[in-house]
mmCIF file of C-alpha atoms and ligand atoms in Angstrom:
data_model
loop_
_atom_site.group_PDB
_atom_site.id
_atom_site.type_symbol
_atom_site.label_atom_id
_atom_site.label_comp_id
_atom_site.label_asym_id
_atom_site.label_seq_id
_atom_site.Cartn_x
_atom_site.Cartn_y
_atom_site.Cartn_z
ATOM 1 C CA MET A 249 0.000 0.000 0.000
ATOM 2 C CA LYS A 250 1.403 3.381 -1.014
ATOM 3 C CA LYS A 251 1.841 5.861 1.821
ATOM 4 C CA ASP A 252 1.377 8.957 -0.312
ATOM 5 C CA LEU A 253 -0.819 11.129 1.913
ATOM 6 C CA VAL A 254 -0.295 12.991 5.164
ATOM 7 C CA ILE A 255 -2.662 14.370 7.742
ATOM 8 C CA ALA A 256 -1.625 17.939 8.526
ATOM 9 C CA ILE A 257 -2.802 19.977 11.499
ATOM 10 C CA ASP A 258 -2.480 23.755 11.732
ATOM 11 C CA LEU A 259 -2.918 24.576 15.411
ATOM 12 C CA GLY A 260 -3.204 28.341 15.473
ATOM 13 C CA ALA A 261 -4.246 30.667 18.265
ATOM 14 C CA THR A 262 -7.503 31.444 16.424
ATOM 15 C CA ASN A 263 -8.248 28.453 14.190
ATOM 16 C CA LEU A 264 -7.554 24.753 14.306
ATOM 17 C CA ARG A 265 -7.415 23.188 10.842
ATOM 18 C CA ALA A 266 -6.860 19.622 9.790
ATOM 19 C CA GLY A 267 -6.416 18.369 6.247
ATOM 20 C CA ILE A 268 -5.406 15.429 4.104
ATOM 21 C CA ILE A 269 -2.622 16.494 1.762
ATOM 22 C CA SER A 270 -1.117 14.743 -1.260
ATOM 23 C CA LYS A 271 2.556 14.812 -2.282
ATOM 24 C CA ASN A 272 1.985 17.511 -4.894
ATOM 25 C CA GLY A 273 0.491 19.825 -2.273
ATOM 26 C CA LYS A 274 -3.176 19.276 -2.981
ATOM 27 C CA ILE A 275 -5.567 19.586 -0.023
ATOM 28 C CA LEU A 276 -7.969 16.704 -0.614
ATOM 29 C CA LYS A 277 -10.195 17.344 2.402
ATOM 30 C CA CYS A 278 -10.038 19.919 5.184
ATOM 31 C CA PHE A 279 -11.904 20.825 8.357
ATOM 32 C CA LYS A 280 -11.637 24.061 10.333
ATOM 33 C CA ILE A 281 -12.883 24.922 13.820
ATOM 34 C CA LYS A 282 -12.152 27.672 16.324
ATOM 35 C CA THR A 283 -9.241 26.741 18.575
ATOM 36 C CA PRO A 284 -10.632 25.781 21.986
ATOM 37 C CA LYS A 285 -9.562 28.093 24.821
ATOM 38 C CA THR A 286 -10.786 26.024 27.752
ATOM 39 C CA SER A 287 -8.238 23.313 28.422
ATOM 40 C CA GLU A 288 -5.220 21.474 27.042
ATOM 41 C CA ALA A 289 -7.287 18.265 26.953
ATOM 42 C CA GLU A 290 -9.951 19.906 24.806
ATOM 43 C CA ILE A 291 -7.368 20.931 22.220
ATOM 44 C CA LEU A 292 -6.078 17.376 22.020
ATOM 45 C CA ASN A 293 -9.606 15.941 21.909
ATOM 46 C CA ASN A 294 -10.570 18.263 19.077
ATOM 47 C CA ILE A 295 -7.501 17.243 17.071
ATOM 48 C CA ILE A 296 -8.490 13.584 17.568
ATOM 49 C CA VAL A 297 -12.074 14.279 16.448
ATOM 50 C CA LEU A 298 -10.897 16.105 13.307
ATOM 51 C CA VAL A 299 -8.359 13.408 12.380
ATOM 52 C CA ASN A 300 -10.980 10.689 12.860
ATOM 53 C CA ALA A 301 -13.372 12.633 10.635
ATOM 54 C CA LEU A 302 -10.673 12.859 7.931
ATOM 55 C CA LEU A 303 -9.927 9.134 8.214
ATOM 56 C CA GLU A 304 -13.577 8.317 7.458
ATOM 57 C CA ASN A 305 -12.902 9.198 3.816
ATOM 58 C CA PHE A 306 -9.371 7.840 3.406
ATOM 59 C CA LYS A 307 -7.514 4.628 4.156
ATOM 60 C CA LYS A 308 -5.213 4.755 7.158
ATOM 61 C CA GLN A 309 -2.703 2.544 5.294
ATOM 62 C CA ASN A 310 -2.127 5.446 2.846
ATOM 63 C CA ILE A 311 -1.174 7.887 5.588
ATOM 64 C CA LYS A 312 2.571 8.465 5.929
ATOM 65 C CA ALA A 313 2.373 10.551 9.115
ATOM 66 C CA ILE A 314 0.428 13.077 11.125
ATOM 67 C CA THR A 315 2.212 16.422 11.034
ATOM 68 C CA VAL A 316 1.303 19.194 13.436
ATOM 69 C CA ALA A 317 2.426 22.801 13.062
ATOM 70 C CA ALA A 318 1.712 25.089 15.963
ATOM 71 C CA GLY A 319 2.266 28.589 17.238
ATOM 72 C CA SER A 320 5.609 28.440 18.913
ATOM 73 C CA PRO A 321 7.570 27.852 20.982
ATOM 74 C CA VAL A 322 7.356 24.125 20.378
ATOM 75 C CA SER A 323 9.595 21.225 21.288
ATOM 76 C CA GLN A 324 9.483 17.933 19.397
ATOM 77 C CA ASP A 325 6.791 16.762 21.824
ATOM 78 C CA GLU A 326 4.793 19.708 23.093
ATOM 79 C CA LEU A 327 3.790 23.346 22.878
ATOM 80 C CA ILE A 328 5.525 25.356 25.575
ATOM 81 C CA ALA A 329 3.681 28.338 27.108
ATOM 82 C CA PRO A 330 2.382 29.665 23.782
ATOM 83 C CA PRO A 331 2.038 33.477 24.228
ATOM 84 C CA ASN A 332 -1.281 33.583 22.353
ATOM 85 C CA MET A 333 -2.995 30.698 24.138
ATOM 86 C CA PRO A 334 -4.003 30.462 27.794
ATOM 87 C CA PHE A 335 -2.002 27.265 28.453
ATOM 88 C CA LYS A 336 1.359 26.404 29.943
ATOM 89 C CA LYS A 337 2.162 23.204 28.041
ATOM 90 C CA ILE A 338 0.254 21.006 25.620
ATOM 91 C CA ALA A 339 1.621 17.510 24.997
ATOM 92 C CA ILE A 340 1.028 16.630 21.339
ATOM 93 C CA ARG A 341 3.291 13.973 19.861
ATOM 94 C CA LYS A 342 3.063 11.082 22.309
ATOM 95 C CA PRO A 343 -0.715 11.115 22.922
ATOM 96 C CA LEU A 344 -1.461 11.308 19.181
ATOM 97 C CA GLU A 345 1.039 8.548 18.335
ATOM 98 C CA LYS A 346 -0.474 6.357 20.995
ATOM 99 C CA TYR A 347 -4.028 6.986 19.818
ATOM 100 C CA PHE A 348 -3.566 6.734 16.037
ATOM 101 C CA LYS A 349 -0.533 4.402 15.871
ATOM 102 C CA LEU A 350 0.996 6.629 13.204
ATOM 103 C CA PRO A 351 4.242 8.649 13.268
ATOM 104 C CA VAL A 352 3.580 12.185 14.536
ATOM 105 C CA ILE A 353 5.860 15.177 14.042
ATOM 106 C CA LEU A 354 5.501 18.609 15.633
ATOM 107 C CA ASN A 355 6.983 21.829 14.280
ATOM 108 C CA ASN A 356 6.858 25.582 14.659
ATOM 109 C CA ASP A 357 4.106 26.864 12.329
ATOM 110 C CA CYS A 358 6.167 29.536 10.583
ATOM 111 C CA ILE A 359 9.122 27.234 9.997
ATOM 112 C CA ALA A 360 6.678 24.800 8.403
ATOM 113 C CA ALA A 361 5.081 27.632 6.402
ATOM 114 C CA VAL A 362 8.291 28.790 4.713
ATOM 115 C CA TRP A 363 8.997 25.153 3.734
ATOM 116 C CA GLY A 364 5.508 25.078 2.222
ATOM 117 C CA GLU A 365 6.250 28.283 0.301
ATOM 118 C CA LYS A 366 9.458 26.712 -1.020
ATOM 119 C CA HIS A 367 7.849 23.485 -2.206
ATOM 120 C CA PHE A 368 4.292 24.463 -3.123
ATOM 121 C CA GLY A 369 4.179 28.264 -3.368
ATOM 122 C CA ALA A 370 6.057 31.350 -4.545
ATOM 123 C CA GLY A 371 9.460 30.183 -3.258
ATOM 124 C CA LYS A 372 10.170 27.335 -5.695
ATOM 125 C CA LYS A 373 12.911 29.177 -7.585
ATOM 126 C CA PHE A 374 14.508 30.874 -4.572
ATOM 127 C CA LYS A 375 17.371 29.757 -2.332
ATOM 128 C CA ASN A 376 16.856 32.557 0.191
ATOM 129 C CA LEU A 377 13.373 33.342 1.378
ATOM 130 C CA VAL A 378 11.521 34.411 4.484
ATOM 131 C CA TYR A 379 7.851 33.925 5.292
ATOM 132 C CA ILE A 380 6.369 36.335 7.819
ATOM 133 C CA THR A 381 2.938 36.018 9.357
ATOM 134 C CA ILE A 382 1.095 38.920 10.946
ATOM 135 C CA SER A 383 -1.933 37.296 12.549
ATOM 136 C CA SER A 384 -2.881 36.787 16.237
ATOM 137 C CA GLY A 385 0.888 36.887 16.771
ATOM 138 C CA ILE A 386 3.862 37.638 14.521
ATOM 139 C CA GLY A 387 6.400 35.028 13.467
ATOM 140 C CA ALA A 388 8.628 33.938 10.629
ATOM 141 C CA GLY A 389 10.423 31.072 8.996
ATOM 142 C CA ALA A 390 13.640 31.474 7.025
ATOM 143 C CA ILE A 391 15.472 29.519 4.339
ATOM 144 C CA VAL A 392 19.083 30.661 3.871
ATOM 145 C CA ASP A 393 21.189 29.175 1.039
ATOM 146 C CA ASN A 394 18.477 26.528 0.551
ATOM 147 C CA HIS A 395 18.783 25.505 4.207
ATOM 148 C CA LEU A 396 15.722 25.659 6.446
ATOM 149 C CA LEU A 397 16.734 27.321 9.705
ATOM 150 C CA SER A 398 15.414 25.494 12.778
ATOM 151 C CA GLY A 399 17.749 26.562 15.565
ATOM 152 C CA HIS A 400 18.819 25.144 18.904
ATOM 153 C CA SER A 401 15.270 24.696 20.225
ATOM 154 C CA ASN A 402 13.516 24.344 16.833
ATOM 155 C CA ASN A 403 12.177 27.908 16.958
ATOM 156 C CA ALA A 404 14.536 29.951 14.768
ATOM 157 C CA ALA A 405 13.266 33.243 13.303
ATOM 158 C CA GLU A 406 10.929 34.090 16.170
ATOM 159 C CA ILE A 407 11.099 37.643 14.889
ATOM 160 C CA GLY A 408 7.815 38.737 16.454
ATOM 161 C CA HIS A 409 9.985 39.248 19.519
ATOM 162 C CA PHE A 410 12.421 41.652 17.861
ATOM 163 C CA THR A 411 12.371 44.911 19.820
ATOM 164 C CA ILE A 412 11.177 47.553 17.375
ATOM 165 C CA ASP A 413 9.810 50.266 19.688
ATOM 166 C CA THR A 414 11.004 52.088 22.787
ATOM 167 C CA LYS A 415 8.342 54.824 22.937
ATOM 168 C CA TYR A 416 5.162 53.074 24.074
ATOM 169 C CA ASN A 417 6.586 50.570 26.559
ATOM 170 C CA LEU A 418 3.993 47.878 25.782
ATOM 171 C CA LEU A 419 4.688 44.511 27.426
ATOM 172 C CA CYS A 420 4.683 41.607 24.969
ATOM 173 C CA GLY A 421 2.506 38.486 25.378
ATOM 174 C CA CYS A 422 5.743 36.518 25.829
ATOM 175 C CA LYS A 423 6.133 38.516 29.088
ATOM 176 C CA LYS A 424 9.860 38.732 28.390
ATOM 177 C CA GLY A 425 10.143 42.231 27.029
ATOM 178 C CA HIS A 426 8.607 45.541 25.967
ATOM 179 C CA GLY A 427 8.200 46.975 22.493
ATOM 180 C CA HIS A 428 8.406 43.655 20.695
ATOM 181 C CA TRP A 429 6.992 43.726 17.150
ATOM 182 C CA GLU A 430 4.214 41.320 18.197
ATOM 183 C CA ALA A 431 3.336 43.523 21.214
ATOM 184 C CA MET A 432 2.548 46.389 18.832
ATOM 185 C CA CYS A 433 1.351 45.161 15.442
ATOM 186 C CA SER A 434 -0.171 41.681 15.851
ATOM 187 C CA GLY A 435 -3.915 41.168 15.515
ATOM 188 C CA ASN A 436 -4.244 40.549 19.247
ATOM 189 C CA ASN A 437 -2.327 43.686 20.197
ATOM 190 C CA LEU A 438 -3.320 46.353 17.652
ATOM 191 C CA PRO A 439 -6.297 47.559 19.764
ATOM 192 C CA ARG A 440 -4.038 48.022 22.797
ATOM 193 C CA PHE A 441 -1.418 49.813 20.717
ATOM 194 C CA PHE A 442 -4.141 52.080 19.281
ATOM 195 C CA LYS A 443 -5.172 53.106 22.801
ATOM 196 C CA ALA A 444 -1.567 53.858 23.765
ATOM 197 C CA TRP A 445 -1.073 55.762 20.492
ATOM 198 C CA LEU A 446 -4.151 57.958 21.148
ATOM 199 C CA LYS A 447 -2.846 58.746 24.630
ATOM 200 C CA GLU A 448 0.670 59.518 23.410
ATOM 201 C CA ASN A 449 -0.710 61.845 20.738
ATOM 202 C CA ARG A 450 -3.235 63.408 23.157
ATOM 203 C CA ILE A 451 -6.201 62.477 20.983
ATOM 204 C CA LYS A 452 -9.529 61.985 22.768
ATOM 205 C CA ASN A 453 -10.585 58.333 22.640
ATOM 206 C CA LYS A 454 -14.062 58.358 21.051
ATOM 207 C CA TYR A 455 -13.617 54.834 19.731
ATOM 208 C CA LEU A 456 -15.008 51.490 20.821
ATOM 209 C CA ILE A 457 -12.350 49.097 19.530
ATOM 210 C CA ARG A 458 -12.668 45.488 20.693
ATOM 211 C CA LYS A 459 -10.580 43.742 18.053
ATOM 212 C CA SER A 460 -8.208 44.650 15.246
ATOM 213 C CA ALA A 461 -10.974 44.096 12.662
ATOM 214 C CA ASP A 462 -12.784 47.128 14.194
ATOM 215 C CA ILE A 463 -9.743 49.270 13.352
ATOM 216 C CA PHE A 464 -9.656 48.081 9.745
ATOM 217 C CA ALA A 465 -13.432 48.542 9.353
ATOM 218 C CA LEU A 466 -12.960 52.221 10.300
ATOM 219 C CA ALA A 467 -9.999 52.452 7.926
ATOM 220 C CA ASP A 468 -12.295 51.239 5.133
ATOM 221 C CA LYS A 469 -14.548 54.191 6.015
ATOM 222 C CA LYS A 470 -11.477 56.469 5.704
ATOM 223 C CA ASP A 471 -11.481 57.565 9.354
ATOM 224 C CA LYS A 472 -8.635 60.110 9.358
ATOM 225 C CA ILE A 473 -7.311 59.305 12.836
ATOM 226 C CA ILE A 474 -7.318 55.574 12.148
ATOM 227 C CA LEU A 475 -5.476 56.097 8.854
ATOM 228 C CA LYS A 476 -2.851 58.178 10.685
ATOM 229 C CA PHE A 477 -2.488 55.379 13.245
ATOM 230 C CA LEU A 478 -2.033 52.808 10.465
ATOM 231 C CA LYS A 479 0.815 54.936 9.077
ATOM 232 C CA GLU A 480 2.624 54.466 12.389
ATOM 233 C CA VAL A 481 1.791 50.738 12.341
ATOM 234 C CA GLY A 482 3.388 50.712 8.871
ATOM 235 C CA GLN A 483 6.537 52.325 10.249
ATOM 236 C CA LEU A 484 6.842 49.645 12.908
ATOM 237 C CA ASN A 485 6.094 46.875 10.417
ATOM 238 C CA GLY A 486 8.808 48.412 8.251
ATOM 239 C CA HIS A 487 11.270 48.187 11.162
ATOM 240 C CA GLY A 488 10.381 44.521 11.684
ATOM 241 C CA ILE A 489 10.783 43.667 7.990
ATOM 242 C CA SER A 490 14.044 45.648 7.798
ATOM 243 C CA ASN A 491 15.443 43.634 10.711
ATOM 244 C CA ALA A 492 14.447 40.402 8.959
ATOM 245 C CA ILE A 493 16.213 41.565 5.784
ATOM 246 C CA VAL A 494 19.504 42.303 7.563
ATOM 247 C CA ALA A 495 19.272 39.038 9.501
ATOM 248 C CA TYR A 496 18.583 36.702 6.562
ATOM 249 C CA ASP A 497 19.412 38.621 3.334
ATOM 250 C CA PRO A 498 16.455 37.082 1.447
ATOM 251 C CA GLU A 499 15.607 37.367 -2.243
ATOM 252 C CA LEU A 500 11.926 36.987 -1.470
ATOM 253 C CA ILE A 501 9.715 37.771 1.520
ATOM 254 C CA THR A 502 6.197 36.426 1.474
ATOM 255 C CA LEU A 503 3.629 37.733 3.951
ATOM 256 C CA GLY A 504 0.630 35.940 5.364
ATOM 257 C CA GLY A 505 -1.649 35.839 8.383
ATOM 258 C CA GLY A 506 -5.128 37.303 8.736
ATOM 259 C CA VAL A 507 -4.039 40.881 9.489
ATOM 260 C CA VAL A 508 -2.150 41.090 6.190
ATOM 261 C CA LEU A 509 -4.339 38.893 3.996
ATOM 262 C CA ASN A 510 -7.604 40.579 5.019
ATOM 263 C CA ASN A 511 -6.289 44.155 4.967
ATOM 264 C CA LYS A 512 -3.680 44.317 2.206
ATOM 265 C CA LYS A 513 -4.406 47.903 1.190
ATOM 266 C CA HIS A 514 -4.067 49.167 4.779
ATOM 267 C CA ILE A 515 -0.893 47.220 5.590
ATOM 268 C CA LEU A 516 1.270 46.671 2.492
ATOM 269 C CA PRO A 517 1.830 50.211 1.111
ATOM 270 C CA TYR A 518 2.823 51.650 4.531
ATOM 271 C CA LEU A 519 4.977 48.625 5.302
ATOM 272 C CA LYS A 520 6.866 48.703 1.989
ATOM 273 C CA LYS A 521 7.413 52.462 2.248
ATOM 274 C CA ASN A 522 9.214 51.992 5.562
ATOM 275 C CA VAL A 523 11.633 49.207 4.623
ATOM 276 C CA ASP A 524 15.282 50.292 5.023
ATOM 277 C CA LYS A 525 17.406 50.159 1.877
ATOM 278 C CA TYR A 526 20.634 49.126 3.616
ATOM 279 C CA LEU A 527 20.729 45.720 1.923
ATOM 280 C CA LYS A 528 19.220 44.950 -1.469
ATOM 281 C CA THR A 529 15.456 45.090 -1.013
ATOM 282 C CA PRO A 530 13.895 41.693 -1.674
ATOM 283 C CA LYS A 531 10.692 41.126 -3.540
ATOM 284 C CA ILE A 532 7.878 41.481 -0.969
ATOM 285 C CA ILE A 533 4.540 39.845 -1.784
ATOM 286 C CA THR A 534 1.600 38.225 -0.012
ATOM 287 C CA THR A 535 1.742 34.444 -0.083
ATOM 288 C CA PRO A 536 -0.224 32.802 -2.909
ATOM 289 C CA LEU A 537 -0.904 29.899 -0.513
ATOM 290 C CA LYS A 538 -2.985 32.241 1.663
ATOM 291 C CA GLU A 539 -4.436 30.617 4.782
ATOM 292 C CA ASP A 540 -3.373 27.128 3.641
ATOM 293 C CA ILE A 541 0.340 27.851 3.948
ATOM 294 C CA VAL A 542 0.886 26.297 7.395
ATOM 295 C CA LEU A 543 -1.100 23.177 6.538
ATOM 296 C CA LEU A 544 0.849 22.739 3.299
ATOM 297 C CA GLY A 545 4.131 23.499 5.046
ATOM 298 C CA ALA A 546 3.493 20.877 7.707
ATOM 299 C CA ALA A 547 2.887 18.371 4.893
ATOM 300 C CA ALA A 548 6.008 19.512 2.996
ATOM 301 C CA LEU A 549 8.126 18.704 6.074
ATOM 302 C CA VAL A 550 7.010 15.068 5.788
ATOM 303 C CA PHE A 551 7.257 14.686 2.013
ATOM 304 C CA TYR A 552 10.486 16.701 1.632
ATOM 305 C CA PRO A 553 12.371 16.412 4.955
ATOM 306 C CA LYS A 554 14.553 19.412 5.767
ATOM 307 C CA ASN A 555 18.282 19.150 5.127
HETATM 308 ZN ZN1 ZN B 842 7.740 39.070 22.931
#
């Protein structure tokens, strides 16, 4: 029996997706639910339910492995105090291996994503590329000289925790520092940054902003104050991207994550305008793989193991 399929899981802070993927990067079946916030056990149970649902339509003998990509930091076995989830640790590999009797691998979602870009997306022709997500959090994966960077603890390119601001003093969700890129410009933190920005600029807060989508909805209505705020967000995004360029010297940067993909016109022009020209500016585009990039990347790590 040919083992030419994998079951890929994208365990994000917002959504939990599970799909059956073929070797040429085709998603044959996929389910998506909101990521449970109640307990570690519920996350694991939901993964089991989704995988069982996928297996109803496919033969287990054809499955090469279950591959899980999750918001970091991750070890080979578990998620460790993910900054965007209310849990300390979530054991993944051993319980799933025991339950399904299939090999299970666990990786950082952005490291998986850039491998997906390389094998199934815009990165096929490039030896040096970086994928950056701006979603609930901010993270990246990097390929340098065709080599996928994983790092000492398997979490290389955690660039959401670059310090890019010293003015607003906002504590990051990682609780390890202030002014991290993720603390300012991620989907979870934009509303808080907006509040701090209004205060710093002595603008009366007449807004009811609960989530970042509220900010972008007002930007669509051309709210002048919001548009001014998004210019500053663009400056900070520019700092983050500039740091990534000097760190990895890429030919291509692809961007993904809900904040970028759903609000291209409010994010991309400001971001590109603020990229430093110290090194050769790479091509900067949104990923053609869109919200499937992590799922496809997790599968790519099984079909095309990293060197
Ligand atoms: Zn941080």
